[in-house]
Short mmCIF file of N, CA, C and O in Angstrom, two decimals:
data_model
loop_
_atom_site.label_atom_id
_atom_site.label_comp_id
_atom_site.label_asym_id
_atom_site.label_seq_id
_atom_site.Cartn_x
_atom_site.Cartn_y
_atom_site.Cartn_z
N MET A 1 55.58 159.42 125.31
CA MET A 1 56.63 158.45 125.18
C MET A 1 56.00 157.06 125.19
O MET A 1 55.17 156.78 126.03
N PRO A 2 56.45 156.27 124.21
CA PRO A 2 55.86 154.92 124.15
C PRO A 2 56.38 154.04 125.27
O PRO A 2 57.50 154.19 125.75
N LYS A 3 55.57 153.09 125.62
CA LYS A 3 55.91 152.15 126.68
C LYS A 3 56.85 151.07 126.12
O LYS A 3 56.56 150.46 125.10
N VAL A 4 57.96 150.81 126.79
CA VAL A 4 58.93 149.81 126.35
C VAL A 4 58.82 148.59 127.25
O VAL A 4 58.87 148.71 128.47
N ASN A 5 58.69 147.48 126.62
CA ASN A 5 58.60 146.21 127.37
C ASN A 5 60.00 145.61 127.44
O ASN A 5 60.58 145.23 126.42
N ASN A 6 60.55 145.52 128.62
CA ASN A 6 61.92 145.03 128.79
C ASN A 6 62.00 143.50 128.92
O ASN A 6 63.08 142.96 129.07
N THR A 7 60.90 142.82 128.88
CA THR A 7 60.94 141.35 128.99
C THR A 7 61.32 140.76 127.64
O THR A 7 60.87 141.20 126.59
N ALA A 8 62.18 139.79 127.67
CA ALA A 8 62.63 139.14 126.44
C ALA A 8 61.51 138.25 125.92
O ALA A 8 60.78 137.63 126.68
N GLN A 9 61.38 138.25 124.63
CA GLN A 9 60.36 137.39 124.04
C GLN A 9 60.83 135.94 124.15
O GLN A 9 62.00 135.64 123.97
N GLU A 10 59.86 135.09 124.40
CA GLU A 10 60.19 133.67 124.53
C GLU A 10 60.42 133.08 123.15
O GLU A 10 59.68 133.36 122.20
N LYS A 11 61.45 132.21 123.05
CA LYS A 11 61.79 131.57 121.78
C LYS A 11 60.77 130.49 121.45
O LYS A 11 60.19 129.89 122.35
N PRO A 12 60.58 130.21 120.18
CA PRO A 12 59.71 129.07 119.85
C PRO A 12 60.36 127.76 120.30
O PRO A 12 61.58 127.69 120.49
N TRP A 13 59.57 126.71 120.44
CA TRP A 13 60.07 125.44 121.01
C TRP A 13 61.23 124.85 120.22
O TRP A 13 62.12 124.22 120.78
N TYR A 14 61.24 124.99 118.92
CA TYR A 14 62.28 124.37 118.11
C TYR A 14 63.61 125.13 118.18
O TYR A 14 64.61 124.66 117.69
N ARG A 15 63.62 126.26 118.84
CA ARG A 15 64.86 127.01 119.01
C ARG A 15 65.48 126.80 120.39
O ARG A 15 66.58 127.26 120.64
N LYS A 16 64.79 126.08 121.25
CA LYS A 16 65.30 125.85 122.60
C LYS A 16 66.14 124.57 122.62
O LYS A 16 65.74 123.55 122.08
N SER A 17 67.28 124.66 123.26
CA SER A 17 68.15 123.48 123.33
C SER A 17 67.55 122.42 124.25
O SER A 17 67.75 121.22 124.05
N SER A 18 66.81 122.82 125.26
CA SER A 18 66.23 121.83 126.17
C SER A 18 65.17 120.99 125.46
O SER A 18 65.02 119.80 125.73
N SER A 19 64.46 121.56 124.51
CA SER A 19 63.47 120.79 123.75
C SER A 19 64.17 119.71 122.93
O SER A 19 63.73 118.56 122.89
N TRP A 20 65.25 120.08 122.29
CA TRP A 20 65.98 119.10 121.47
C TRP A 20 66.66 118.05 122.36
O TRP A 20 66.78 116.88 121.96
N ALA A 21 67.05 118.42 123.54
CA ALA A 21 67.63 117.44 124.47
C ALA A 21 66.59 116.40 124.85
O ALA A 21 66.87 115.19 124.88
N TRP A 22 65.37 116.85 125.15
CA TRP A 22 64.31 115.89 125.50
C TRP A 22 63.92 115.02 124.32
O TRP A 22 63.66 113.83 124.46
N ILE A 23 63.91 115.58 123.14
CA ILE A 23 63.62 114.79 121.94
C ILE A 23 64.69 113.73 121.73
O ILE A 23 64.40 112.56 121.44
N THR A 24 65.96 114.10 121.92
CA THR A 24 67.07 113.15 121.77
C THR A 24 66.96 112.03 122.80
O THR A 24 67.13 110.84 122.46
N VAL A 25 66.68 112.37 124.04
CA VAL A 25 66.53 111.36 125.08
C VAL A 25 65.38 110.42 124.75
O VAL A 25 65.48 109.19 124.88
N GLY A 26 64.28 110.98 124.30
CA GLY A 26 63.13 110.15 123.92
C GLY A 26 63.45 109.20 122.79
O GLY A 26 63.06 108.02 122.80
N VAL A 27 64.15 109.69 121.77
CA VAL A 27 64.53 108.84 120.64
C VAL A 27 65.47 107.73 121.10
O VAL A 27 65.34 106.57 120.68
N LEU A 28 66.41 108.03 121.97
CA LEU A 28 67.34 107.01 122.47
C LEU A 28 66.60 105.94 123.27
O LEU A 28 66.88 104.74 123.11
N ILE A 29 65.67 106.35 124.10
CA ILE A 29 64.90 105.37 124.89
C ILE A 29 64.06 104.50 123.97
O ILE A 29 64.01 103.27 124.12
N LEU A 30 63.41 105.11 123.00
CA LEU A 30 62.60 104.36 122.04
C LEU A 30 63.46 103.38 121.24
O LEU A 30 63.07 102.22 121.03
N THR A 31 64.64 103.81 120.83
CA THR A 31 65.56 102.93 120.10
C THR A 31 65.98 101.75 120.97
O THR A 31 66.03 100.60 120.50
N HIS A 32 66.30 102.01 122.23
CA HIS A 32 66.68 100.93 123.14
C HIS A 32 65.55 99.92 123.31
O HIS A 32 65.79 98.70 123.29
N ILE A 33 64.33 100.38 123.45
CA ILE A 33 63.18 99.48 123.60
C ILE A 33 62.99 98.63 122.35
O ILE A 33 62.79 97.41 122.44
N ILE A 34 63.11 99.23 121.19
CA ILE A 34 62.92 98.49 119.94
C ILE A 34 64.03 97.45 119.75
O ILE A 34 63.76 96.29 119.41
N VAL A 35 65.27 97.84 119.99
CA VAL A 35 66.39 96.90 119.82
C VAL A 35 66.29 95.74 120.80
O VAL A 35 66.50 94.58 120.43
N SER A 36 65.95 96.00 122.05
CA SER A 36 65.83 94.91 123.02
C SER A 36 64.67 93.99 122.67
O SER A 36 64.76 92.77 122.84
N ALA A 37 63.58 94.53 122.15
CA ALA A 37 62.46 93.68 121.74
C ALA A 37 62.85 92.78 120.57
O ALA A 37 62.50 91.59 120.53
N ILE A 38 63.60 93.32 119.64
CA ILE A 38 64.03 92.53 118.48
C ILE A 38 64.98 91.43 118.91
O ILE A 38 64.85 90.27 118.48
N THR A 39 65.95 91.72 119.76
CA THR A 39 66.90 90.69 120.18
C THR A 39 66.22 89.62 121.02
O THR A 39 66.55 88.44 120.89
N ASP A 40 65.26 90.00 121.86
CA ASP A 40 64.51 89.00 122.62
C ASP A 40 63.74 88.07 121.70
O ASP A 40 63.69 86.86 121.89
N ALA A 41 63.13 88.64 120.66
CA ALA A 41 62.39 87.82 119.71
C ALA A 41 63.32 86.87 118.96
O ALA A 41 62.98 85.71 118.72
N GLN A 42 64.51 87.35 118.60
CA GLN A 42 65.47 86.50 117.89
C GLN A 42 65.96 85.37 118.78
O GLN A 42 66.11 84.22 118.32
N GLU A 43 66.24 85.66 120.04
CA GLU A 43 66.68 84.61 120.97
C GLU A 43 65.58 83.57 121.18
O GLU A 43 65.85 82.37 121.23
N LYS A 44 64.36 84.03 121.29
CA LYS A 44 63.24 83.11 121.48
C LYS A 44 63.08 82.21 120.25
O LYS A 44 62.87 81.00 120.36
N ARG A 45 63.21 82.80 119.06
CA ARG A 45 63.09 82.03 117.82
C ARG A 45 64.24 81.03 117.71
O ARG A 45 64.06 79.90 117.26
N ALA A 46 65.44 81.43 118.14
CA ALA A 46 66.60 80.54 118.07
C ALA A 46 66.42 79.34 119.01
O ALA A 46 66.79 78.22 118.68
N LYS A 47 65.83 79.58 120.18
CA LYS A 47 65.59 78.48 121.11
C LYS A 47 64.57 77.50 120.56
O LYS A 47 64.67 76.30 120.76
N GLN A 48 63.57 78.02 119.87
CA GLN A 48 62.54 77.15 119.31
C GLN A 48 63.09 76.30 118.18
O GLN A 48 62.68 75.16 117.99
N ASN A 49 64.02 76.85 117.40
CA ASN A 49 64.57 76.13 116.26
C ASN A 49 65.80 75.30 116.61
O ASN A 49 66.40 74.70 115.75
N GLN A 50 66.17 75.28 117.89
CA GLN A 50 67.36 74.55 118.31
C GLN A 50 67.15 73.04 118.14
O GLN A 50 66.07 72.53 118.41
N TYR A 51 68.18 72.36 117.71
CA TYR A 51 68.11 70.92 117.49
C TYR A 51 67.99 70.21 118.83
O TYR A 51 68.77 70.44 119.73
N LYS A 52 67.02 69.34 118.93
CA LYS A 52 66.82 68.57 120.14
C LYS A 52 67.01 67.09 119.78
O LYS A 52 66.20 66.52 119.05
N PRO A 53 68.09 66.48 120.26
CA PRO A 53 68.33 65.08 119.92
C PRO A 53 67.24 64.19 120.51
O PRO A 53 66.72 64.43 121.59
N LYS A 54 66.93 63.16 119.74
CA LYS A 54 65.90 62.22 120.18
C LYS A 54 66.53 61.08 120.95
O LYS A 54 67.67 60.72 120.73
N SER A 55 65.76 60.51 121.83
CA SER A 55 66.20 59.35 122.57
C SER A 55 66.21 58.14 121.63
O SER A 55 65.49 58.11 120.62
N TYR A 56 67.00 57.14 121.97
CA TYR A 56 67.02 55.95 121.12
C TYR A 56 65.66 55.28 121.12
O TYR A 56 65.28 54.61 120.16
N LYS A 57 64.88 55.48 122.18
CA LYS A 57 63.55 54.88 122.24
C LYS A 57 62.61 55.50 121.21
O LYS A 57 61.69 54.84 120.74
N GLU A 58 62.85 56.77 120.86
CA GLU A 58 62.02 57.41 119.85
C GLU A 58 62.43 57.00 118.44
O GLU A 58 61.63 57.07 117.52
N VAL A 59 63.68 56.59 118.27
CA VAL A 59 64.20 56.29 116.94
C VAL A 59 64.05 54.81 116.60
O VAL A 59 63.61 54.45 115.51
N PHE A 60 64.40 53.93 117.55
CA PHE A 60 64.40 52.50 117.28
C PHE A 60 63.25 51.80 118.00
O PHE A 60 62.83 52.22 119.07
N THR A 61 62.82 50.72 117.40
CA THR A 61 61.86 49.86 118.10
C THR A 61 62.64 49.07 119.15
O THR A 61 63.87 48.96 119.06
N PRO A 62 61.98 48.51 120.16
CA PRO A 62 62.71 47.73 121.16
C PRO A 62 63.51 46.57 120.55
O PRO A 62 64.60 46.26 121.02
N GLU A 63 62.98 45.96 119.50
CA GLU A 63 63.70 44.84 118.87
C GLU A 63 64.98 45.33 118.20
O GLU A 63 66.03 44.70 118.30
N GLU A 64 64.90 46.47 117.50
CA GLU A 64 66.09 47.02 116.84
C GLU A 64 67.13 47.44 117.87
O GLU A 64 68.33 47.20 117.69
N ALA A 65 66.69 48.06 118.95
CA ALA A 65 67.63 48.49 119.99
C ALA A 65 68.32 47.29 120.62
O ALA A 65 69.53 47.32 120.87
N LYS A 66 67.58 46.22 120.87
CA LYS A 66 68.18 45.03 121.46
C LYS A 66 69.16 44.38 120.49
O LYS A 66 70.24 43.92 120.87
N LYS A 67 68.78 44.37 119.21
CA LYS A 67 69.63 43.77 118.17
C LYS A 67 70.96 44.53 118.05
O LYS A 67 72.02 43.93 117.88
N MET A 68 70.92 45.88 118.19
CA MET A 68 72.13 46.70 118.08
C MET A 68 72.78 46.93 119.43
O MET A 68 73.75 47.68 119.53
N ASP A 69 72.26 46.33 120.47
CA ASP A 69 72.79 46.44 121.83
C ASP A 69 72.84 47.91 122.29
O ASP A 69 73.83 48.39 122.82
N ILE A 70 71.72 48.61 122.06
CA ILE A 70 71.60 50.00 122.50
C ILE A 70 70.75 50.01 123.76
O ILE A 70 69.78 49.29 123.87
N GLY A 71 71.09 50.88 124.67
CA GLY A 71 70.32 50.97 125.90
C GLY A 71 71.18 50.53 127.06
O GLY A 71 72.27 51.03 127.28
N GLY A 72 70.70 49.58 127.81
CA GLY A 72 71.47 49.06 128.93
C GLY A 72 71.59 50.06 130.05
O GLY A 72 70.62 50.66 130.47
N HIS A 73 72.81 50.25 130.52
CA HIS A 73 73.02 51.07 131.71
C HIS A 73 72.82 52.56 131.45
O HIS A 73 72.48 53.29 132.35
N ILE A 74 73.03 53.01 130.22
CA ILE A 74 72.93 54.44 129.95
C ILE A 74 71.49 54.90 130.15
O ILE A 74 71.23 55.87 130.85
N ASP A 75 70.56 54.21 129.52
CA ASP A 75 69.16 54.62 129.63
C ASP A 75 68.35 53.61 130.43
O ASP A 75 67.13 53.67 130.44
N GLY A 76 69.03 52.68 131.05
CA GLY A 76 68.34 51.61 131.76
C GLY A 76 67.86 52.01 133.14
O GLY A 76 67.75 53.19 133.47
N PRO A 77 67.61 51.02 133.97
CA PRO A 77 67.00 51.29 135.27
C PRO A 77 67.93 51.97 136.27
O PRO A 77 67.49 52.37 137.34
N GLY A 78 69.20 52.10 135.96
CA GLY A 78 70.11 52.77 136.88
C GLY A 78 70.65 51.84 137.94
O GLY A 78 70.87 52.26 139.07
N ASP A 79 70.87 50.59 137.60
CA ASP A 79 71.38 49.63 138.57
C ASP A 79 72.91 49.59 138.60
O ASP A 79 73.50 48.81 139.32
N TRP A 80 73.57 50.44 137.85
CA TRP A 80 75.03 50.44 137.81
C TRP A 80 75.58 51.10 139.06
O TRP A 80 75.13 52.15 139.50
N LYS A 81 76.59 50.47 139.63
CA LYS A 81 77.26 51.02 140.81
C LYS A 81 78.74 51.17 140.49
O LYS A 81 79.33 50.30 139.85
N PRO A 82 79.36 52.25 140.91
CA PRO A 82 80.79 52.40 140.64
C PRO A 82 81.61 51.38 141.43
O PRO A 82 81.20 50.90 142.48
N ASP A 83 82.78 51.06 140.89
CA ASP A 83 83.66 50.10 141.53
C ASP A 83 84.21 50.71 142.82
O ASP A 83 84.81 51.79 142.79
N PRO A 84 84.04 50.04 143.97
CA PRO A 84 84.54 50.62 145.21
C PRO A 84 86.07 50.64 145.29
O PRO A 84 86.64 51.40 146.06
N ASN A 85 86.75 49.83 144.49
CA ASN A 85 88.21 49.78 144.52
C ASN A 85 88.85 50.61 143.41
O ASN A 85 90.05 50.50 143.17
N ALA A 86 88.09 51.43 142.74
CA ALA A 86 88.61 52.18 141.59
C ALA A 86 89.72 53.13 142.01
O ALA A 86 90.75 53.22 141.33
N ALA A 87 89.56 53.82 143.12
CA ALA A 87 90.60 54.77 143.55
C ALA A 87 91.89 54.03 143.90
O ALA A 87 92.98 54.47 143.53
N LYS A 88 91.78 52.90 144.57
CA LYS A 88 92.96 52.12 144.94
C LYS A 88 93.67 51.59 143.71
O LYS A 88 94.90 51.68 143.59
N ARG A 89 92.88 51.06 142.74
CA ARG A 89 93.50 50.52 141.53
C ARG A 89 94.13 51.62 140.69
O ARG A 89 95.20 51.43 140.11
N THR A 90 93.52 52.80 140.65
CA THR A 90 94.10 53.91 139.90
C THR A 90 95.41 54.36 140.53
O THR A 90 96.40 54.62 139.83
N LYS A 91 95.45 54.42 141.85
CA LYS A 91 96.68 54.82 142.54
C LYS A 91 97.80 53.81 142.28
O LYS A 91 98.93 54.19 141.99
N GLU A 92 97.48 52.51 142.33
CA GLU A 92 98.49 51.49 142.05
C GLU A 92 98.99 51.59 140.61
O GLU A 92 100.18 51.42 140.34
N PHE A 93 98.08 51.84 139.69
CA PHE A 93 98.44 51.96 138.28
C PHE A 93 99.43 53.11 138.08
O PHE A 93 100.43 52.98 137.37
N ILE A 94 99.15 54.25 138.73
CA ILE A 94 100.03 55.41 138.59
C ILE A 94 101.37 55.14 139.26
O ILE A 94 102.43 55.52 138.73
N GLU A 95 101.37 54.48 140.42
CA GLU A 95 102.62 54.18 141.12
C GLU A 95 103.50 53.23 140.32
O GLU A 95 104.72 53.31 140.38
N LYS A 96 102.89 52.32 139.58
CA LYS A 96 103.67 51.38 138.76
C LYS A 96 104.29 52.08 137.56
O LYS A 96 105.19 51.55 136.93
N GLY A 97 103.79 53.23 137.22
CA GLY A 97 104.34 53.95 136.07
C GLY A 97 103.34 54.12 134.96
O GLY A 97 103.72 54.50 133.85
N GLY A 98 102.12 53.80 135.19
CA GLY A 98 101.09 53.98 134.17
C GLY A 98 101.27 53.01 133.04
O GLY A 98 101.47 51.81 133.25
N ASN A 99 101.24 53.51 131.85
CA ASN A 99 101.38 52.67 130.66
C ASN A 99 102.84 52.59 130.22
O ASN A 99 103.12 52.61 129.03
N ALA A 100 103.75 52.52 131.15
CA ALA A 100 105.17 52.47 130.82
C ALA A 100 105.48 51.19 130.04
O ALA A 100 104.99 50.11 130.35
N ASP A 101 106.28 51.35 129.01
CA ASP A 101 106.68 50.22 128.19
C ASP A 101 108.20 50.27 128.07
O ASP A 101 108.75 51.18 127.44
N PRO A 102 108.92 49.30 128.68
CA PRO A 102 110.38 49.35 128.65
C PRO A 102 110.96 49.34 127.24
O PRO A 102 111.95 50.01 126.96
N ALA A 103 110.35 48.59 126.32
CA ALA A 103 110.87 48.54 124.96
C ALA A 103 110.73 49.90 124.28
O ALA A 103 111.65 50.37 123.60
N LEU A 104 109.59 50.53 124.47
CA LEU A 104 109.37 51.83 123.86
C LEU A 104 110.31 52.87 124.47
O LEU A 104 110.86 53.71 123.76
N ASP A 105 110.52 52.79 125.77
CA ASP A 105 111.46 53.71 126.42
C ASP A 105 112.87 53.52 125.88
O ASP A 105 113.60 54.50 125.66
N ALA A 106 113.28 52.28 125.65
CA ALA A 106 114.62 52.01 125.12
C ALA A 106 114.76 52.58 123.71
O ALA A 106 115.81 53.14 123.36
N ILE A 107 113.71 52.45 122.90
CA ILE A 107 113.78 53.00 121.54
C ILE A 107 113.88 54.52 121.58
O ILE A 107 114.66 55.12 120.85
N GLN A 108 113.09 55.14 122.46
CA GLN A 108 113.10 56.59 122.53
C GLN A 108 114.41 57.11 123.12
O GLN A 108 114.85 58.21 122.78
N ASP A 109 115.04 56.34 124.01
CA ASP A 109 116.30 56.78 124.60
C ASP A 109 117.48 56.52 123.69
O ASP A 109 118.55 57.10 123.87
N GLY A 110 117.32 55.64 122.71
CA GLY A 110 118.43 55.27 121.82
C GLY A 110 118.72 56.34 120.79
O GLY A 110 117.93 57.26 120.55
N ASP A 111 119.89 56.18 120.18
CA ASP A 111 120.31 57.12 119.15
C ASP A 111 119.72 56.66 117.81
O ASP A 111 119.70 55.47 117.49
N TYR A 112 119.26 57.60 117.03
CA TYR A 112 118.61 57.28 115.76
C TYR A 112 119.56 56.52 114.84
O TYR A 112 119.19 55.52 114.22
N HIS A 113 120.80 56.96 114.75
CA HIS A 113 121.75 56.32 113.83
C HIS A 113 122.12 54.91 114.32
O HIS A 113 122.32 54.02 113.51
N ASP A 114 122.21 54.73 115.64
CA ASP A 114 122.47 53.38 116.15
C ASP A 114 121.32 52.44 115.80
O ASP A 114 121.54 51.28 115.45
N LEU A 115 120.11 52.92 115.93
CA LEU A 115 118.96 52.08 115.59
C LEU A 115 118.97 51.75 114.11
O LEU A 115 118.64 50.62 113.71
N LEU A 116 119.36 52.70 113.26
CA LEU A 116 119.45 52.41 111.83
C LEU A 116 120.49 51.34 111.55
O LEU A 116 120.25 50.41 110.77
N ASP A 117 121.65 51.43 112.22
CA ASP A 117 122.71 50.43 112.01
C ASP A 117 122.26 49.06 112.49
O ASP A 117 122.54 48.05 111.84
N GLN A 118 121.58 49.01 113.62
CA GLN A 118 121.14 47.71 114.15
C GLN A 118 120.09 47.05 113.27
O GLN A 118 120.00 45.83 113.20
N ASN A 119 119.32 47.85 112.58
CA ASN A 119 118.23 47.30 111.76
C ASN A 119 118.56 47.28 110.27
O ASN A 119 117.69 47.11 109.44
N GLY A 120 119.81 47.42 109.93
CA GLY A 120 120.22 47.29 108.53
C GLY A 120 120.02 48.54 107.70
O GLY A 120 119.76 48.44 106.51
N GLY A 121 120.09 49.68 108.30
CA GLY A 121 119.96 50.92 107.55
C GLY A 121 118.50 51.32 107.36
O GLY A 121 117.59 50.69 107.88
N PRO A 122 118.28 52.39 106.58
CA PRO A 122 116.91 52.89 106.40
C PRO A 122 115.99 51.87 105.75
O PRO A 122 114.80 51.86 105.97
N GLU A 123 116.55 50.96 104.95
CA GLU A 123 115.71 49.96 104.31
C GLU A 123 115.24 48.90 105.29
O GLU A 123 114.27 48.19 105.04
N GLY A 124 115.94 48.78 106.42
CA GLY A 124 115.59 47.74 107.39
C GLY A 124 114.30 48.05 108.13
O GLY A 124 113.66 47.14 108.65
N PHE A 125 113.93 49.28 108.19
CA PHE A 125 112.71 49.63 108.91
C PHE A 125 111.53 49.24 108.13
O PHE A 125 110.98 49.37 107.30
#
């Protein structure tokens, strides 16, 4: 009687699902690395090509800047101090009504047809 081997033969690697799972995971990781490298390179290139505004000192000579009244407190020595009464004056301005204009309020509160009659009709405007 011939000897029977009851052990199952092992499948080749390309027939195993675990082999294909590892290949898929490897491809996904490699794709992620490549995509992140490309986006990092694009961001770096975009930062290098970004517009950087020049200072007026780089564009104009001191004589031209003085002639056009450029500079002063913005790029100057920093001797500007805020007004200590600014908060008080702003509060008073708001309490008075801001930019209230009684004539403008009267026009806005008035009737359109009455204003037309007072000013001689549509041609009066």
